Amino acid sequence: MSFSAEVKEELGKHISSSRHCQLAEMAAFLHFCGQIQKDAEGEITLQLVTENIAVVRKCFTILNKTFNIDTASLEKECYDNHRNAVYSIVFREEEQIMTLLQAVKLIDSNGVLHAMRDAVNPLIVKSPCCQRSFIRGAYLCCGSMSDPGKSYHLELVCSNRIQAEQLRELLVGFDLNAKIVSRKKYQVVYIKEGANISDFLNVCEAHISLMNFENLRILKEVGNSINRRVNCETANSQKTVSASVKQVQGIHKIQKYYGFSNLSKALREMAEVRLEYPDANLKELGQYLDPPVGKSGVNHRLRKLSEIAESIKP
């Protein structure tokens, strides 16, 4: 099971104790998964269509707890040799449909039915606890998250800009840096920073997933830190070796065409020490001199030797 699926599995089991929070989550299901159909005889059918079995289970739980509805039917269509399935929770009793739509304010006091893909009524998400429930329901319906061990990316796919803007505003209200991008015919609300995704899981009250996310995040950060250090040390070692090879070649040139006897005592000693210890770094070379010399002193003498080598025309 992917990390995203684990999050949905946990959220699917989280049932709010307050009726208004249950309504907020049901509103998210209807706005993101719902559709109303009318047949030739004028009979209305309400459907909640999803690929996520966690949404199905949670819908039936909320319907039973909040509305005492247990007559909705479940239909299932399978694709790709039964590996993928689409579930439809179907309501055919008009009284139940009206009760449900009025409760989530898709039908106003004047009896006007609002489009399901419009923004949810602000009264439904008035309080922070209901906002959390609505966001939780939205993620169950249209959200996904990448494996935090590989990258940080969370997104909620909305059918239009109105939905996306309202969802983004709710997330921003919890100090989450959510943004919107167009993708084909959809509007995608996304979060990319690891700290923000961690906060999102906290907002949704997915506490087990939050703990797992932080553990994976720590392991990833430690691994990245080790890789950076290894790369830095490797680069420094390669730089030291390259400089040493060039210095040794220059000293051999001085020895052959110029002679150590023509060097000052300090430069001659430096040349001899470098030939004897070709793999030593500047600090180590300074310790081999008598008296010892610091890194800057060693670097100065080696630079002088390089200048003399470059000036020699064999």
CSV table of C-alpha atoms in Angstrom, one decimal:
chain,number,residue,atom,x,y,z
A,1,MET,CA,0.0,0.0,0.0
A,2,SER,CA,1.3,3.4,-0.9
A,3,PHE,CA,1.8,6.1,1.7
A,4,SER,CA,-1.1,8.1,0.2
A,5,ALA,CA,-3.4,5.1,0.5
A,6,GLU,CA,-2.3,4.6,4.1
A,7,VAL,CA,-3.2,8.2,4.9
A,8,LYS,CA,-6.7,7.7,3.3
A,9,GLU,CA,-7.1,4.4,5.2
A,10,GLU,CA,-6.5,6.3,8.5
A,11,LEU,CA,-8.7,9.2,7.6
A,12,GLY,CA,-11.5,6.8,6.5
A,13,LYS,CA,-11.6,5.5,10.1
A,14,HIS,CA,-11.7,8.9,11.7
A,15,ILE,CA,-15.4,9.7,12.4
A,16,SER,CA,-16.1,13.1,14.0
A,17,SER,CA,-18.2,13.1,17.1
A,18,SER,CA,-20.1,16.3,16.2
A,19,ARG,CA,-22.9,16.3,13.8
A,20,HIS,CA,-21.9,19.6,12.2
A,21,CYS,CA,-18.4,18.2,11.4
A,22,GLN,CA,-20.0,15.0,10.0
A,23,LEU,CA,-22.1,17.3,7.7
A,24,ALA,CA,-19.0,19.2,6.6
A,25,GLU,CA,-17.3,16.0,5.6
A,26,MET,CA,-20.4,14.7,3.8
A,27,ALA,CA,-20.6,18.1,2.0
A,28,ALA,CA,-17.0,17.4,0.7
A,29,PHE,CA,-18.1,14.0,-0.5
A,30,LEU,CA,-21.1,15.5,-2.4
A,31,HIS,CA,-19.1,18.4,-3.8
A,32,PHE,CA,-16.2,16.4,-5.0
A,33,CYS,CA,-17.8,13.0,-5.8
A,34,GLY,CA,-21.5,13.6,-6.1
A,35,GLN,CA,-23.7,13.8,-9.2
A,36,ILE,CA,-27.5,14.1,-9.7
A,37,GLN,CA,-29.3,12.4,-12.6
A,38,LYS,CA,-32.8,12.6,-13.8
A,39,ASP,CA,-34.4,9.9,-15.9
A,40,ALA,CA,-37.0,10.3,-18.7
A,41,GLU,CA,-39.8,10.0,-16.1
A,42,GLY,CA,-38.3,12.8,-14.0
A,43,GLU,CA,-37.1,10.5,-11.3
A,44,ILE,CA,-34.1,11.9,-9.4
A,45,THR,CA,-31.1,9.8,-8.5
A,46,LEU,CA,-28.2,11.0,-6.4
A,47,GLN,CA,-24.8,9.2,-6.7
A,48,LEU,CA,-21.5,9.4,-4.9
A,49,VAL,CA,-18.9,8.0,-7.3
A,50,THR,CA,-15.4,7.1,-6.0
A,51,GLU,CA,-12.5,4.7,-6.6
A,52,ASN,CA,-11.7,4.8,-2.9
A,53,ILE,CA,-13.3,2.1,-0.8
A,54,ALA,CA,-12.4,4.2,2.4
A,55,VAL,CA,-14.8,6.9,1.1
A,56,VAL,CA,-17.5,4.3,0.6
A,57,ARG,CA,-17.2,2.9,4.1
A,58,LYS,CA,-17.1,6.3,5.7
A,59,CYS,CA,-20.1,7.5,3.7
A,60,PHE,CA,-22.2,4.7,4.9
A,61,THR,CA,-21.1,5.3,8.5
A,62,ILE,CA,-22.0,9.0,8.4
A,63,LEU,CA,-25.3,8.3,6.6
A,64,ASN,CA,-26.3,5.9,9.3
A,65,LYS,CA,-25.1,8.0,12.2
A,66,THR,CA,-26.2,11.4,11.0
A,67,PHE,CA,-29.3,10.7,8.8
A,68,ASN,CA,-30.3,7.2,9.9
A,69,ILE,CA,-30.1,6.3,6.2
A,70,ASP,CA,-29.3,2.6,5.5
A,71,THR,CA,-31.2,2.1,2.2
A,72,ALA,CA,-28.6,3.5,-0.2
A,73,SER,CA,-27.3,0.9,-2.5
A,74,LEU,CA,-23.7,0.2,-3.6
A,75,GLU,CA,-22.8,-0.5,-7.2
A,76,LYS,CA,-19.4,-1.6,-8.4
A,77,GLU,CA,-17.8,-1.5,-11.8
A,78,CYS,CA,-14.4,-3.2,-12.4
A,79,TYR,CA,-11.8,-2.4,-15.0
A,80,ASP,CA,-8.4,-3.8,-16.0
A,81,ASN,CA,-9.2,-7.4,-15.0
A,82,HIS,CA,-10.7,-6.4,-11.7
A,83,ARG,CA,-7.6,-4.6,-10.5
A,84,ASN,CA,-9.4,-1.2,-10.5
A,85,ALA,CA,-12.9,-0.5,-9.4
A,86,VAL,CA,-15.3,2.4,-9.3
A,87,TYR,CA,-17.9,2.4,-6.6
A,88,SER,CA,-21.2,4.2,-6.7
A,89,ILE,CA,-23.4,4.9,-3.6
A,90,VAL,CA,-26.9,5.4,-5.1
A,91,PHE,CA,-29.8,7.2,-3.5
A,92,ARG,CA,-33.2,6.7,-5.2
A,93,GLU,CA,-35.7,7.8,-2.6
A,94,GLU,CA,-36.5,11.4,-3.2
A,95,GLU,CA,-37.2,12.2,0.4
A,96,GLN,CA,-33.8,11.0,1.5
A,97,ILE,CA,-32.1,12.9,-1.4
A,98,MET,CA,-33.8,16.1,-0.4
A,99,THR,CA,-33.0,15.6,3.3
A,100,LEU,CA,-29.3,15.1,2.4
A,101,LEU,CA,-29.0,18.0,0.0
A,102,GLN,CA,-30.8,20.4,2.4
A,103,ALA,CA,-28.5,19.3,5.3
A,104,VAL,CA,-25.4,20.3,3.4
A,105,LYS,CA,-27.1,23.4,2.0
A,106,LEU,CA,-27.0,22.4,-1.6
A,107,ILE,CA,-30.7,23.3,-1.5
A,108,ASP,CA,-31.3,26.7,0.0
A,109,SER,CA,-34.3,27.9,2.0
A,110,ASN,CA,-36.1,28.9,-1.3
A,111,GLY,CA,-35.8,25.3,-2.6
A,112,VAL,CA,-33.1,26.3,-5.2
A,113,LEU,CA,-30.7,23.5,-6.0
A,114,HIS,CA,-27.1,24.7,-6.3
A,115,ALA,CA,-24.5,23.0,-8.6
A,116,MET,CA,-22.5,20.4,-6.8
A,117,ARG,CA,-19.3,21.7,-8.3
A,118,ASP,CA,-19.8,25.2,-6.9
A,119,ALA,CA,-18.1,26.3,-3.7
A,120,VAL,CA,-19.6,24.8,-0.5
A,121,ASN,CA,-21.9,27.0,1.5
A,122,PRO,CA,-19.7,29.1,3.9
A,123,LEU,CA,-22.0,28.1,6.8
A,124,ILE,CA,-20.9,24.5,6.4
A,125,VAL,CA,-17.3,25.4,7.0
A,126,LYS,CA,-17.8,28.3,9.4
A,127,SER,CA,-15.9,26.8,12.4
A,128,PRO,CA,-12.2,25.5,12.4
A,129,CYS,CA,-13.4,21.9,13.3
A,130,CYS,CA,-15.7,21.8,10.4
A,131,GLN,CA,-13.0,23.2,8.1
A,132,ARG,CA,-10.8,20.3,9.2
A,133,SER,CA,-13.5,17.8,8.4
A,134,PHE,CA,-14.2,19.3,5.0
A,135,ILE,CA,-10.5,19.3,4.1
A,136,ARG,CA,-10.3,15.7,5.3
A,137,GLY,CA,-13.2,14.7,3.1
A,138,ALA,CA,-11.7,16.6,0.2
A,139,TYR,CA,-8.5,14.7,0.5
A,140,LEU,CA,-10.3,11.3,0.6
A,141,CYS,CA,-12.2,12.2,-2.6
A,142,CYS,CA,-9.6,13.9,-4.7
A,143,GLY,CA,-6.3,14.0,-2.9
A,144,SER,CA,-3.0,12.2,-3.3
A,145,MET,CA,0.5,12.4,-1.8
A,146,SER,CA,3.9,11.2,-3.1
A,147,ASP,CA,6.1,8.9,-1.1
A,148,PRO,CA,7.9,11.2,1.4
A,149,GLY,CA,11.0,9.0,1.2
A,150,LYS,CA,11.4,10.2,-2.4
A,151,SER,CA,9.8,13.6,-2.7
A,152,TYR,CA,7.4,16.0,-1.0
A,153,HIS,CA,4.2,16.6,-3.0
A,154,LEU,CA,0.6,16.7,-2.0
A,155,GLU,CA,-2.3,17.6,-4.4
A,156,LEU,CA,-6.1,17.8,-4.5
A,157,VAL,CA,-7.6,17.7,-8.0
A,158,CYS,CA,-10.6,20.0,-8.4
A,159,SER,CA,-13.0,20.1,-11.3
A,160,ASN,CA,-13.0,24.0,-11.5
A,161,ARG,CA,-11.4,27.1,-10.2
A,162,ILE,CA,-14.2,27.9,-7.8
A,163,GLN,CA,-13.7,24.7,-5.9
A,164,ALA,CA,-9.9,25.1,-6.0
A,165,GLU,CA,-9.9,28.7,-4.7
A,166,GLN,CA,-12.2,27.8,-1.8
A,167,LEU,CA,-10.1,24.8,-0.9
A,168,ARG,CA,-6.9,26.8,-1.1
A,169,GLU,CA,-8.3,29.5,1.1
A,170,LEU,CA,-9.2,27.0,3.8
A,171,LEU,CA,-5.7,25.5,3.7
A,172,VAL,CA,-4.2,29.0,3.9
A,173,GLY,CA,-6.4,29.6,6.9
A,174,PHE,CA,-4.3,26.9,8.7
A,175,ASP,CA,-1.1,28.6,7.6
A,176,LEU,CA,-0.4,26.1,4.8
A,177,ASN,CA,1.4,27.4,1.7
A,178,ALA,CA,-1.1,26.0,-0.8
A,179,LYS,CA,-1.0,27.0,-4.5
A,180,ILE,CA,-3.1,26.3,-7.6
A,181,VAL,CA,-2.0,25.1,-11.0
A,182,SER,CA,-4.0,24.2,-14.1
A,183,ARG,CA,-3.7,20.7,-15.5
A,184,LYS,CA,-5.6,19.9,-18.6
A,185,LYS,CA,-9.3,20.5,-17.6
A,186,TYR,CA,-8.6,20.4,-13.9
A,187,GLN,CA,-7.5,22.9,-11.2
A,188,VAL,CA,-4.9,21.3,-8.8
A,189,VAL,CA,-4.3,22.6,-5.3
A,190,TYR,CA,-0.9,21.5,-4.3
A,191,ILE,CA,1.6,21.7,-1.4
A,192,LYS,CA,5.3,20.9,-1.9
A,193,GLU,CA,7.2,21.7,1.3
A,194,GLY,CA,7.7,18.8,3.7
A,195,ALA,CA,6.9,21.0,6.8
A,196,ASN,CA,3.6,22.1,5.2
A,197,ILE,CA,2.6,18.5,4.3
A,198,SER,CA,3.3,17.5,7.9
A,199,ASP,CA,1.1,20.4,9.0
A,200,PHE,CA,-1.6,19.3,6.5
A,201,LEU,CA,-1.7,15.8,8.1
A,202,ASN,CA,-2.0,17.4,11.5
A,203,VAL,CA,-4.9,19.6,10.2
A,204,CYS,CA,-6.7,16.4,9.0
A,205,GLU,CA,-5.9,14.7,12.3
A,206,ALA,CA,-4.1,11.8,10.6
A,207,HIS,CA,-1.8,11.5,13.6
A,208,ILE,CA,-0.4,8.0,12.8
A,209,SER,CA,0.4,9.0,9.3
A,210,LEU,CA,2.0,12.2,10.6
A,211,MET,CA,4.3,10.3,12.8
A,212,ASN,CA,5.3,7.9,9.9
A,213,PHE,CA,5.8,10.9,7.7
A,214,GLU,CA,8.1,12.6,10.1
A,215,ASN,CA,10.1,9.4,10.6
A,216,LEU,CA,10.6,9.1,6.8
A,217,ARG,CA,11.4,12.8,6.6
A,218,ILE,CA,14.1,12.5,9.2
A,219,LEU,CA,15.7,9.5,7.5
A,220,LYS,CA,15.6,11.4,4.2
A,221,GLU,CA,17.2,14.5,5.7
A,222,VAL,CA,19.9,12.5,7.4
A,223,GLY,CA,20.6,10.6,4.2
A,224,ASN,CA,20.8,13.9,2.2
A,225,SER,CA,23.1,15.4,4.9
A,226,ILE,CA,25.5,12.4,4.7
A,227,ASN,CA,25.5,12.5,0.9
A,228,ARG,CA,26.3,16.2,0.9
A,229,ARG,CA,29.2,15.6,3.4
A,230,VAL,CA,30.6,12.7,1.4
A,231,ASN,CA,30.4,14.7,-1.9
A,232,CYS,CA,32.1,17.7,-0.2
A,233,GLU,CA,34.9,15.5,1.2
A,234,THR,CA,35.3,13.7,-2.1
A,235,ALA,CA,35.5,17.0,-3.9
A,236,ASN,CA,38.1,18.3,-1.4
A,237,SER,CA,40.1,15.1,-1.7
A,238,GLN,CA,40.1,15.3,-5.5
A,239,LYS,CA,41.2,18.9,-5.3
A,240,THR,CA,44.0,18.1,-2.9
A,241,VAL,CA,45.3,15.2,-5.1
A,242,SER,CA,45.1,17.3,-8.2
A,243,ALA,CA,47.0,20.2,-6.6
A,244,SER,CA,49.6,17.7,-5.1
A,245,VAL,CA,50.3,16.1,-8.5
A,246,LYS,CA,50.8,19.6,-10.1
A,247,GLN,CA,53.1,20.6,-7.3
A,248,VAL,CA,55.2,17.5,-7.5
A,249,GLN,CA,55.6,17.8,-11.3
A,250,GLY,CA,56.7,21.4,-10.8
A,251,ILE,CA,59.3,20.5,-8.1
A,252,HIS,CA,60.7,17.8,-10.4
A,253,LYS,CA,61.1,20.4,-13.1
A,254,ILE,CA,62.9,22.7,-10.7
A,255,GLN,CA,65.1,19.8,-9.6
A,256,LYS,CA,66.1,18.9,-13.2
A,257,TYR,CA,66.5,22.3,-14.8
A,258,TYR,CA,67.1,24.7,-12.0
A,259,GLY,CA,68.5,22.8,-9.0
A,260,PHE,CA,67.5,22.8,-5.4
A,261,SER,CA,70.9,24.5,-4.6
A,262,ASN,CA,69.6,27.7,-6.2
A,263,LEU,CA,66.5,27.7,-3.9
A,264,SER,CA,66.3,29.4,-0.5
A,265,LYS,CA,66.6,27.2,2.5
A,266,ALA,CA,62.8,27.5,3.2
A,267,LEU,CA,61.8,26.7,-0.4
A,268,ARG,CA,64.3,23.8,-0.6
A,269,GLU,CA,63.0,22.3,2.6
A,270,MET,CA,59.4,22.7,1.3
A,271,ALA,CA,60.3,21.0,-2.0
A,272,GLU,CA,61.9,18.1,-0.3
A,273,VAL,CA,59.0,17.6,2.1
A,274,ARG,CA,56.4,17.7,-0.7
A,275,LEU,CA,58.4,15.1,-2.7
A,276,GLU,CA,58.6,12.9,0.4
A,277,TYR,CA,54.9,13.3,1.3
A,278,PRO,CA,53.0,13.7,-2.0
A,279,ASP,CA,49.6,12.7,-0.5
A,280,ALA,CA,49.8,15.0,2.6
A,281,ASN,CA,47.5,18.1,2.9
A,282,LEU,CA,48.8,21.6,3.7
A,283,LYS,CA,48.4,21.2,7.5
A,284,GLU,CA,50.3,17.9,7.5
A,285,LEU,CA,53.1,19.3,5.3
A,286,GLY,CA,53.5,22.2,7.8
A,287,GLN,CA,54.0,19.7,10.6
A,288,TYR,CA,56.9,18.0,8.7
A,289,LEU,CA,58.8,21.2,8.4
A,290,ASP,CA,61.4,22.3,11.0
A,291,PRO,CA,60.2,24.5,12.6
A,292,PRO,CA,56.6,23.7,11.8
A,293,VAL,CA,54.7,26.1,9.6
A,294,GLY,CA,51.0,26.9,9.4
A,295,LYS,CA,48.7,26.2,6.4
A,296,SER,CA,49.1,29.7,5.0
A,297,GLY,CA,52.9,29.6,5.2
A,298,VAL,CA,52.9,26.2,3.4
A,299,ASN,CA,50.6,27.5,0.7
A,300,HIS,CA,52.8,30.6,0.2
A,301,ARG,CA,56.0,28.5,-0.2
A,302,LEU,CA,54.3,26.0,-2.6
A,303,ARG,CA,52.9,28.9,-4.7
A,304,LYS,CA,56.5,30.3,-4.9
A,305,LEU,CA,57.8,27.0,-6.1
A,306,SER,CA,55.0,26.8,-8.7
A,307,GLU,CA,55.9,30.3,-10.0
A,308,ILE,CA,59.6,29.3,-10.3
A,309,ALA,CA,58.6,26.1,-12.2
A,310,GLU,CA,56.4,28.0,-14.6
A,311,SER,CA,59.2,30.5,-15.3
A,312,ILE,CA,61.7,27.7,-16.3
A,313,LYS,CA,62.0,27.2,-20.0
A,314,PRO,CA,63.7,23.8,-20.5
